[in-house]
Amino acid sequence: MITGGTASSGGPAPHPALLPDARRDLPSARTVAAGCTACDLWARATQTVFGEGPDRAPLFLLGEQPGDREDLEGHPFVGPAGELLGRALDDAGIRREDAFVSNVVKHFKWKPQGKRRLHERPNAAEIRACRPWLDLELELVRPDVLVLLGATAANAVLGPRFRLTESRGMLLEAEADAAGGPARIATFHPSAVLRARDAESRRTTYEALVADLTVARQRLAS
Ligand code: URA
């Protein structure tokens, strides 16, 4: 958890997510994050794409970073991966509008390929630079269940040793000493369904995503 603070004179500038206590709410966080330059990604992105959803959501869905459409529109998961996520949520009996949806990194990282902007994975320094925004979102939204969509989100939250291939779909309750943090479950990123090499693997990946989202829903209902 991060807390509001002031810069010590002469030290590095404080992270912009260190909002003063009086402004520790989602609208303020979104406004300040819009001007975030904590890593270099802001320079090539159209805008910061901050998390969206109810102020206090039982379910928090965490992806990697905004894609091309999200970068242009300013909202998380509104492109093809978002469309697939919406369908999977429906099939799992979850209303998207009940969930808070965000990303580990809030700026689109890309490289040019012809006229297209090709997604590039954020590196460890970029993930670290953006982490205070995620911590603030989690602190303010106080979800009961955090769904980690894909390896970037899973490793950012559960550590670099976590293997999605081995532990996908396992509900991890907060440790007793974690002061009631959310239960966590890692699953496939919706893009993994879109990128699947054939129809059969597309089907099994999609079904696994829906099954894991269903586990999250059932945990909320328990
Ligand atoms: N992929 C993500 O991880 N997040 C988005 O918002 C869109 C695509």
PDB file of C-alpha atoms and ligand atoms in Angstrom:
ATOM      1  CA  MET A   1       0.000   0.000   0.000  1.00  0.00           C
ATOM      2  CA  ILE A   2       1.203   3.508  -0.716  1.00  0.00           C
ATOM      3  CA  THR A   3       0.349   6.521   1.362  1.00  0.00           C
ATOM      4  CA  GLY A   4       0.264  10.202   0.620  1.00  0.00           C
ATOM      5  CA  GLY A   5       3.502  12.014   1.294  1.00  0.00           C
ATOM      6  CA  THR A   6       5.688  14.926   0.420  1.00  0.00           C
ATOM      7  CA  ALA A   7       8.964  15.007  -1.465  1.00  0.00           C
ATOM      8  CA  SER A   8      12.087  15.007   0.622  1.00  0.00           C
ATOM      9  CA  SER A   9      14.111  17.967  -0.566  1.00  0.00           C
ATOM     10  CA  GLY A  10      16.736  17.111  -3.135  1.00  0.00           C
ATOM     11  CA  GLY A  11      15.574  13.507  -3.667  1.00  0.00           C
ATOM     12  CA  PRO A  12      13.908  12.108  -6.768  1.00  0.00           C
ATOM     13  CA  ALA A  13      10.427  13.465  -7.525  1.00  0.00           C
ATOM     14  CA  PRO A  14       7.714  11.475  -5.715  1.00  0.00           C
ATOM     15  CA  HIS A  15       5.604   9.152  -7.835  1.00  0.00           C
ATOM     16  CA  PRO A  16       2.456  10.978  -9.012  1.00  0.00           C
ATOM     17  CA  ALA A  17       0.298   8.204  -7.509  1.00  0.00           C
ATOM     18  CA  LEU A  18       1.301   9.418  -4.042  1.00  0.00           C
ATOM     19  CA  LEU A  19      -1.826  11.514  -3.792  1.00  0.00           C
ATOM     20  CA  PRO A  20      -2.404  13.531  -0.647  1.00  0.00           C
ATOM     21  CA  ASP A  21      -4.941  11.860   1.660  1.00  0.00           C
ATOM     22  CA  ALA A  22      -7.677  14.360   0.785  1.00  0.00           C
ATOM     23  CA  ARG A  23      -7.464  13.393  -2.905  1.00  0.00           C
ATOM     24  CA  ARG A  24      -7.197   9.628  -2.584  1.00  0.00           C
ATOM     25  CA  ASP A  25     -10.188   8.754  -4.733  1.00  0.00           C
ATOM     26  CA  LEU A  26     -10.614   7.334  -8.226  1.00  0.00           C
ATOM     27  CA  PRO A  27     -11.546  10.582 -10.039  1.00  0.00           C
ATOM     28  CA  SER A  28      -8.474  12.340  -8.600  1.00  0.00           C
ATOM     29  CA  ALA A  29      -6.264   9.354  -9.372  1.00  0.00           C
ATOM     30  CA  ARG A  30      -7.530   9.281 -12.963  1.00  0.00           C
ATOM     31  CA  THR A  31      -6.865  12.995 -13.409  1.00  0.00           C
ATOM     32  CA  VAL A  32      -3.344  12.811 -12.028  1.00  0.00           C
ATOM     33  CA  ALA A  33      -2.544   9.602 -13.933  1.00  0.00           C
ATOM     34  CA  ALA A  34      -3.457  11.392 -17.174  1.00  0.00           C
ATOM     35  CA  GLY A  35      -0.231  13.359 -16.807  1.00  0.00           C
ATOM     36  CA  CYS A  36       1.966  10.512 -15.584  1.00  0.00           C
ATOM     37  CA  THR A  37       5.520  10.435 -16.947  1.00  0.00           C
ATOM     38  CA  ALA A  38       6.940   7.887 -14.484  1.00  0.00           C
ATOM     39  CA  CYS A  39       8.358   5.853 -17.400  1.00  0.00           C
ATOM     40  CA  ASP A  40       8.921   6.711 -21.063  1.00  0.00           C
ATOM     41  CA  LEU A  41       5.821   5.034 -22.475  1.00  0.00           C
ATOM     42  CA  TRP A  42       3.676   8.162 -22.181  1.00  0.00           C
ATOM     43  CA  ALA A  43       5.677   9.839 -24.953  1.00  0.00           C
ATOM     44  CA  ARG A  44       4.489   7.489 -27.719  1.00  0.00           C
ATOM     45  CA  ALA A  45       1.023   6.752 -26.361  1.00  0.00           C
ATOM     46  CA  THR A  46      -2.071   8.806 -27.122  1.00  0.00           C
ATOM     47  CA  GLN A  47      -3.203   8.905 -23.511  1.00  0.00           C
ATOM     48  CA  THR A  48      -3.183   7.160 -20.146  1.00  0.00           C
ATOM     49  CA  VAL A  49      -5.810   4.426 -19.977  1.00  0.00           C
ATOM     50  CA  PHE A  50      -6.831   4.243 -16.341  1.00  0.00           C
ATOM     51  CA  GLY A  51      -8.993   1.521 -14.808  1.00  0.00           C
ATOM     52  CA  GLU A  52     -12.775   1.804 -15.046  1.00  0.00           C
ATOM     53  CA  GLY A  53     -15.735   0.430 -13.148  1.00  0.00           C
ATOM     54  CA  PRO A  54     -17.657   0.920  -9.922  1.00  0.00           C
ATOM     55  CA  ASP A  55     -15.876   2.761  -7.090  1.00  0.00           C
ATOM     56  CA  ARG A  56     -16.231  -0.321  -4.925  1.00  0.00           C
ATOM     57  CA  ALA A  57     -16.281  -3.430  -7.093  1.00  0.00           C
ATOM     58  CA  PRO A  58     -16.164  -6.987  -5.702  1.00  0.00           C
ATOM     59  CA  LEU A  59     -14.430  -8.158  -8.877  1.00  0.00           C
ATOM     60  CA  PHE A  60     -11.279  -6.617 -10.379  1.00  0.00           C
ATOM     61  CA  LEU A  61     -10.119  -7.756 -13.829  1.00  0.00           C
ATOM     62  CA  LEU A  62      -6.475  -7.005 -14.575  1.00  0.00           C
ATOM     63  CA  GLY A  63      -4.938  -7.136 -18.059  1.00  0.00           C
ATOM     64  CA  GLU A  64      -1.491  -6.261 -19.343  1.00  0.00           C
ATOM     65  CA  GLN A  65      -1.692  -2.882 -21.031  1.00  0.00           C
ATOM     66  CA  PRO A  66      -4.041  -1.001 -23.357  1.00  0.00           C
ATOM     67  CA  GLY A  67      -3.977  -2.063 -26.997  1.00  0.00           C
ATOM     68  CA  ASP A  68      -4.276   0.065 -30.111  1.00  0.00           C
ATOM     69  CA  ARG A  69      -8.024   0.730 -29.754  1.00  0.00           C
ATOM     70  CA  GLU A  70      -7.814   1.318 -26.010  1.00  0.00           C
ATOM     71  CA  ASP A  71      -5.023   3.824 -26.577  1.00  0.00           C
ATOM     72  CA  LEU A  72      -7.116   5.749 -29.100  1.00  0.00           C
ATOM     73  CA  GLU A  73     -10.381   5.597 -27.160  1.00  0.00           C
ATOM     74  CA  GLY A  74      -8.985   5.955 -23.641  1.00  0.00           C
ATOM     75  CA  HIS A  75     -10.836   2.986 -22.116  1.00  0.00           C
ATOM     76  CA  PRO A  76      -9.567  -0.473 -21.100  1.00  0.00           C
ATOM     77  CA  PHE A  77     -10.574  -3.578 -23.044  1.00  0.00           C
ATOM     78  CA  VAL A  78     -12.656  -1.954 -25.783  1.00  0.00           C
ATOM     79  CA  GLY A  79     -10.882  -3.598 -28.746  1.00  0.00           C
ATOM     80  CA  PRO A  80     -11.037  -7.194 -30.009  1.00  0.00           C
ATOM     81  CA  ALA A  81      -9.675  -8.645 -26.730  1.00  0.00           C
ATOM     82  CA  GLY A  82     -12.279  -6.633 -24.824  1.00  0.00           C
ATOM     83  CA  GLU A  83     -15.042  -7.930 -27.033  1.00  0.00           C
ATOM     84  CA  LEU A  84     -13.946 -11.499 -26.357  1.00  0.00           C
ATOM     85  CA  LEU A  85     -13.628 -10.764 -22.650  1.00  0.00           C
ATOM     86  CA  GLY A  86     -17.208  -9.454 -22.659  1.00  0.00           C
ATOM     87  CA  ARG A  87     -18.441 -12.683 -24.218  1.00  0.00           C
ATOM     88  CA  ALA A  88     -16.498 -14.816 -21.720  1.00  0.00           C
ATOM     89  CA  LEU A  89     -17.884 -12.765 -18.807  1.00  0.00           C
ATOM     90  CA  ASP A  90     -21.413 -13.275 -20.156  1.00  0.00           C
ATOM     91  CA  ASP A  91     -20.836 -17.007 -20.427  1.00  0.00           C
ATOM     92  CA  ALA A  92     -19.506 -17.054 -16.855  1.00  0.00           C
ATOM     93  CA  GLY A  93     -22.579 -15.207 -15.571  1.00  0.00           C
ATOM     94  CA  ILE A  94     -20.739 -11.964 -14.756  1.00  0.00           C
ATOM     95  CA  ARG A  95     -21.944  -8.510 -15.749  1.00  0.00           C
ATOM     96  CA  ARG A  96     -18.986  -6.527 -17.031  1.00  0.00           C
ATOM     97  CA  GLU A  97     -20.386  -3.324 -15.570  1.00  0.00           C
ATOM     98  CA  ASP A  98     -20.139  -4.858 -12.084  1.00  0.00           C
ATOM     99  CA  ALA A  99     -16.363  -5.332 -12.414  1.00  0.00           C
ATOM    100  CA  PHE A 100     -13.495  -2.884 -12.245  1.00  0.00           C
ATOM    101  CA  VAL A 101     -11.314  -3.369 -15.327  1.00  0.00           C
ATOM    102  CA  SER A 102      -7.725  -2.207 -15.522  1.00  0.00           C
ATOM    103  CA  ASN A 103      -4.216  -2.994 -16.709  1.00  0.00           C
ATOM    104  CA  VAL A 104      -0.797  -3.474 -15.109  1.00  0.00           C
ATOM    105  CA  VAL A 105       0.609  -0.744 -17.366  1.00  0.00           C
ATOM    106  CA  LYS A 106      -1.532   2.254 -18.270  1.00  0.00           C
ATOM    107  CA  HIS A 107       0.133   3.318 -21.528  1.00  0.00           C
ATOM    108  CA  PHE A 108       0.210   1.443 -24.851  1.00  0.00           C
ATOM    109  CA  LYS A 109       3.674   0.163 -25.730  1.00  0.00           C
ATOM    110  CA  TRP A 110       4.114  -0.397 -29.433  1.00  0.00           C
ATOM    111  CA  LYS A 111       6.520  -0.478 -32.329  1.00  0.00           C
ATOM    112  CA  PRO A 112       5.714   0.564 -35.886  1.00  0.00           C
ATOM    113  CA  GLN A 113       5.252  -2.066 -38.570  1.00  0.00           C
ATOM    114  CA  GLY A 114       4.316  -0.413 -41.819  1.00  0.00           C
ATOM    115  CA  LYS A 115       1.209   1.597 -41.018  1.00  0.00           C
ATOM    116  CA  ARG A 116       0.342  -0.561 -38.007  1.00  0.00           C
ATOM    117  CA  ARG A 117       1.268  -0.171 -34.363  1.00  0.00           C
ATOM    118  CA  LEU A 118       2.412  -3.515 -33.078  1.00  0.00           C
ATOM    119  CA  HIS A 119       1.935  -4.379 -29.388  1.00  0.00           C
ATOM    120  CA  GLU A 120       5.156  -4.820 -27.411  1.00  0.00           C
ATOM    121  CA  ARG A 121       5.352  -6.351 -23.945  1.00  0.00           C
ATOM    122  CA  PRO A 122       6.124  -3.900 -21.161  1.00  0.00           C
ATOM    123  CA  ASN A 123       9.450  -4.547 -19.454  1.00  0.00           C
ATOM    124  CA  ALA A 124      10.102  -4.896 -15.717  1.00  0.00           C
ATOM    125  CA  ALA A 125      11.044  -1.226 -15.269  1.00  0.00           C
ATOM    126  CA  GLU A 126       7.839  -0.054 -16.972  1.00  0.00           C
ATOM    127  CA  ILE A 127       5.746  -2.422 -14.866  1.00  0.00           C
ATOM    128  CA  ARG A 128       7.500  -1.179 -11.727  1.00  0.00           C
ATOM    129  CA  ALA A 129       6.985   2.465 -12.681  1.00  0.00           C
ATOM    130  CA  CYS A 130       3.244   1.896 -13.140  1.00  0.00           C
ATOM    131  CA  ARG A 131       2.766  -0.259 -10.038  1.00  0.00           C
ATOM    132  CA  PRO A 132       1.772   2.549  -7.657  1.00  0.00           C
ATOM    133  CA  TRP A 133      -1.280   3.222  -9.869  1.00  0.00           C
ATOM    134  CA  LEU A 134      -2.368  -0.408  -9.622  1.00  0.00           C
ATOM    135  CA  ASP A 135      -1.791  -0.422  -5.869  1.00  0.00           C
ATOM    136  CA  LEU A 136      -3.881   2.718  -5.550  1.00  0.00           C
ATOM    137  CA  GLU A 137      -6.694   1.263  -7.676  1.00  0.00           C
ATOM    138  CA  LEU A 138      -6.715  -1.878  -5.525  1.00  0.00           C
ATOM    139  CA  GLU A 139      -6.680   0.125  -2.332  1.00  0.00           C
ATOM    140  CA  LEU A 140      -9.621   2.290  -3.454  1.00  0.00           C
ATOM    141  CA  VAL A 141     -11.742  -0.378  -5.187  1.00  0.00           C
ATOM    142  CA  ARG A 142     -11.154  -3.006  -2.453  1.00  0.00           C
ATOM    143  CA  PRO A 143     -12.127  -6.023  -4.571  1.00  0.00           C
ATOM    144  CA  ASP A 144     -12.886  -9.407  -3.056  1.00  0.00           C
ATOM    145  CA  VAL A 145     -11.508 -11.250  -6.084  1.00  0.00           C
ATOM    146  CA  LEU A 146      -8.732 -10.179  -8.442  1.00  0.00           C
ATOM    147  CA  VAL A 147      -8.645 -11.951 -11.819  1.00  0.00           C
ATOM    148  CA  LEU A 148      -5.242 -11.843 -13.474  1.00  0.00           C
ATOM    149  CA  LEU A 149      -5.615 -12.010 -17.239  1.00  0.00           C
ATOM    150  CA  GLY A 150      -2.458 -13.465 -18.751  1.00  0.00           C
ATOM    151  CA  ALA A 151       1.137 -13.910 -17.692  1.00  0.00           C
ATOM    152  CA  THR A 152       2.071 -10.225 -17.398  1.00  0.00           C
ATOM    153  CA  ALA A 153      -0.699  -9.558 -14.876  1.00  0.00           C
ATOM    154  CA  ALA A 154      -0.092 -12.855 -13.069  1.00  0.00           C
ATOM    155  CA  ASN A 155       3.645 -12.310 -12.739  1.00  0.00           C
ATOM    156  CA  ALA A 156       3.237  -8.657 -11.753  1.00  0.00           C
ATOM    157  CA  VAL A 157       0.976  -9.608  -8.845  1.00  0.00           C
ATOM    158  CA  LEU A 158       2.093 -13.132  -7.920  1.00  0.00           C
ATOM    159  CA  GLY A 159       5.800 -12.798  -8.686  1.00  0.00           C
ATOM    160  CA  PRO A 160       8.103 -13.905 -11.501  1.00  0.00           C
ATOM    161  CA  ARG A 161       8.116 -17.565 -10.419  1.00  0.00           C
ATOM    162  CA  PHE A 162       4.392 -17.954 -10.957  1.00  0.00           C
ATOM    163  CA  ARG A 163       3.682 -20.095 -14.031  1.00  0.00           C
ATOM    164  CA  LEU A 164       0.345 -19.585 -15.705  1.00  0.00           C
ATOM    165  CA  THR A 165       0.701 -22.939 -17.467  1.00  0.00           C
ATOM    166  CA  GLU A 166       0.989 -24.732 -14.109  1.00  0.00           C
ATOM    167  CA  SER A 167      -1.299 -22.770 -11.805  1.00  0.00           C
ATOM    168  CA  ARG A 168      -3.971 -21.239 -14.017  1.00  0.00           C
ATOM    169  CA  GLY A 169      -7.457 -21.447 -12.544  1.00  0.00           C
ATOM    170  CA  MET A 170      -6.316 -21.955  -8.942  1.00  0.00           C
ATOM    171  CA  LEU A 171      -8.023 -19.692  -6.468  1.00  0.00           C
ATOM    172  CA  LEU A 172      -5.392 -18.216  -4.158  1.00  0.00           C
ATOM    173  CA  GLU A 173      -6.842 -16.861  -0.959  1.00  0.00           C
ATOM    174  CA  ALA A 174      -5.026 -13.909   0.604  1.00  0.00           C
ATOM    175  CA  GLU A 175      -2.460 -15.032   3.159  1.00  0.00           C
ATOM    176  CA  ALA A 176      -3.607 -14.647   6.743  1.00  0.00           C
ATOM    177  CA  ASP A 177      -1.086 -11.853   7.296  1.00  0.00           C
ATOM    178  CA  ALA A 178      -2.105  -9.925   4.173  1.00  0.00           C
ATOM    179  CA  ALA A 179      -4.751  -7.917   6.046  1.00  0.00           C
ATOM    180  CA  GLY A 180      -7.670  -9.168   3.980  1.00  0.00           C
ATOM    181  CA  GLY A 181      -6.420  -8.574   0.436  1.00  0.00           C
ATOM    182  CA  PRO A 182      -8.424 -10.045  -2.443  1.00  0.00           C
ATOM    183  CA  ALA A 183      -8.435 -13.699  -3.433  1.00  0.00           C
ATOM    184  CA  ARG A 184      -6.548 -14.016  -6.714  1.00  0.00           C
ATOM    185  CA  ILE A 185      -6.978 -16.237  -9.708  1.00  0.00           C
ATOM    186  CA  ALA A 186      -4.866 -16.227 -12.869  1.00  0.00           C
ATOM    187  CA  THR A 187      -6.287 -17.223 -16.221  1.00  0.00           C
ATOM    188  CA  PHE A 188      -5.645 -16.869 -19.933  1.00  0.00           C
ATOM    189  CA  HIS A 189      -5.607 -13.423 -21.433  1.00  0.00           C
ATOM    190  CA  PRO A 190      -8.461 -13.030 -23.946  1.00  0.00           C
ATOM    191  CA  SER A 191      -5.796 -12.373 -26.621  1.00  0.00           C
ATOM    192  CA  ALA A 192      -4.574 -15.936 -26.114  1.00  0.00           C
ATOM    193  CA  VAL A 193      -7.937 -17.084 -27.453  1.00  0.00           C
ATOM    194  CA  LEU A 194      -7.680 -14.716 -30.425  1.00  0.00           C
ATOM    195  CA  ARG A 195      -4.109 -15.862 -31.151  1.00  0.00           C
ATOM    196  CA  ALA A 196      -4.786 -19.603 -30.776  1.00  0.00           C
ATOM    197  CA  ARG A 197      -3.281 -21.540 -33.674  1.00  0.00           C
ATOM    198  CA  ASP A 198      -6.374 -23.537 -34.630  1.00  0.00           C
ATOM    199  CA  ALA A 199     -10.075 -23.866 -33.897  1.00  0.00           C
ATOM    200  CA  GLU A 200      -9.608 -26.624 -31.333  1.00  0.00           C
ATOM    201  CA  SER A 201      -7.100 -24.731 -29.242  1.00  0.00           C
ATOM    202  CA  ARG A 202      -9.228 -21.591 -29.577  1.00  0.00           C
ATOM    203  CA  ARG A 203     -12.157 -23.535 -28.155  1.00  0.00           C
ATOM    204  CA  THR A 204     -10.245 -25.097 -25.245  1.00  0.00           C
ATOM    205  CA  THR A 205      -8.558 -21.786 -24.341  1.00  0.00           C
ATOM    206  CA  TYR A 206     -11.899 -19.986 -24.377  1.00  0.00           C
ATOM    207  CA  GLU A 207     -13.537 -22.684 -22.269  1.00  0.00           C
ATOM    208  CA  ALA A 208     -10.709 -22.494 -19.732  1.00  0.00           C
ATOM    209  CA  LEU A 209     -11.111 -18.709 -19.529  1.00  0.00           C
ATOM    210  CA  VAL A 210     -14.855 -19.053 -18.937  1.00  0.00           C
ATOM    211  CA  ALA A 211     -14.294 -21.832 -16.353  1.00  0.00           C
ATOM    212  CA  ASP A 212     -11.807 -19.658 -14.428  1.00  0.00           C
ATOM    213  CA  LEU A 213     -14.121 -16.646 -14.521  1.00  0.00           C
ATOM    214  CA  THR A 214     -16.859 -18.918 -13.206  1.00  0.00           C
ATOM    215  CA  VAL A 215     -14.617 -19.892 -10.273  1.00  0.00           C
ATOM    216  CA  ALA A 216     -14.192 -16.173  -9.557  1.00  0.00           C
ATOM    217  CA  ARG A 217     -17.966 -15.628  -9.670  1.00  0.00           C
ATOM    218  CA  GLN A 218     -18.605 -18.576  -7.372  1.00  0.00           C
ATOM    219  CA  ARG A 219     -16.022 -17.268  -4.900  1.00  0.00           C
ATOM    220  CA  LEU A 220     -17.880 -13.946  -4.851  1.00  0.00           C
ATOM    221  CA  ALA A 221     -21.128 -15.705  -4.103  1.00  0.00           C
ATOM    222  CA  SER A 222     -19.684 -17.865  -1.307  1.00  0.00           C
TER     223      SER A 222
HETATM  224  N1  URA B   1      -5.205  -6.105 -23.688  1.00  0.00           N
HETATM  225  C1  URA B   1      -5.042  -5.774 -22.384  1.00  0.00           C
HETATM  226  O1  URA B   1      -4.295  -6.425 -21.653  1.00  0.00           O
HETATM  227  N2  URA B   1      -5.704  -4.731 -21.916  1.00  0.00           N
HETATM  228  C2  URA B   1      -6.530  -3.997 -22.659  1.00  0.00           C
HETATM  229  O2  URA B   1      -7.084  -3.041 -22.134  1.00  0.00           O
HETATM  230  C3  URA B   1      -6.688  -4.366 -24.008  1.00  0.00           C
HETATM  231  C4  URA B   1      -6.023  -5.416 -24.501  1.00  0.00           C
END
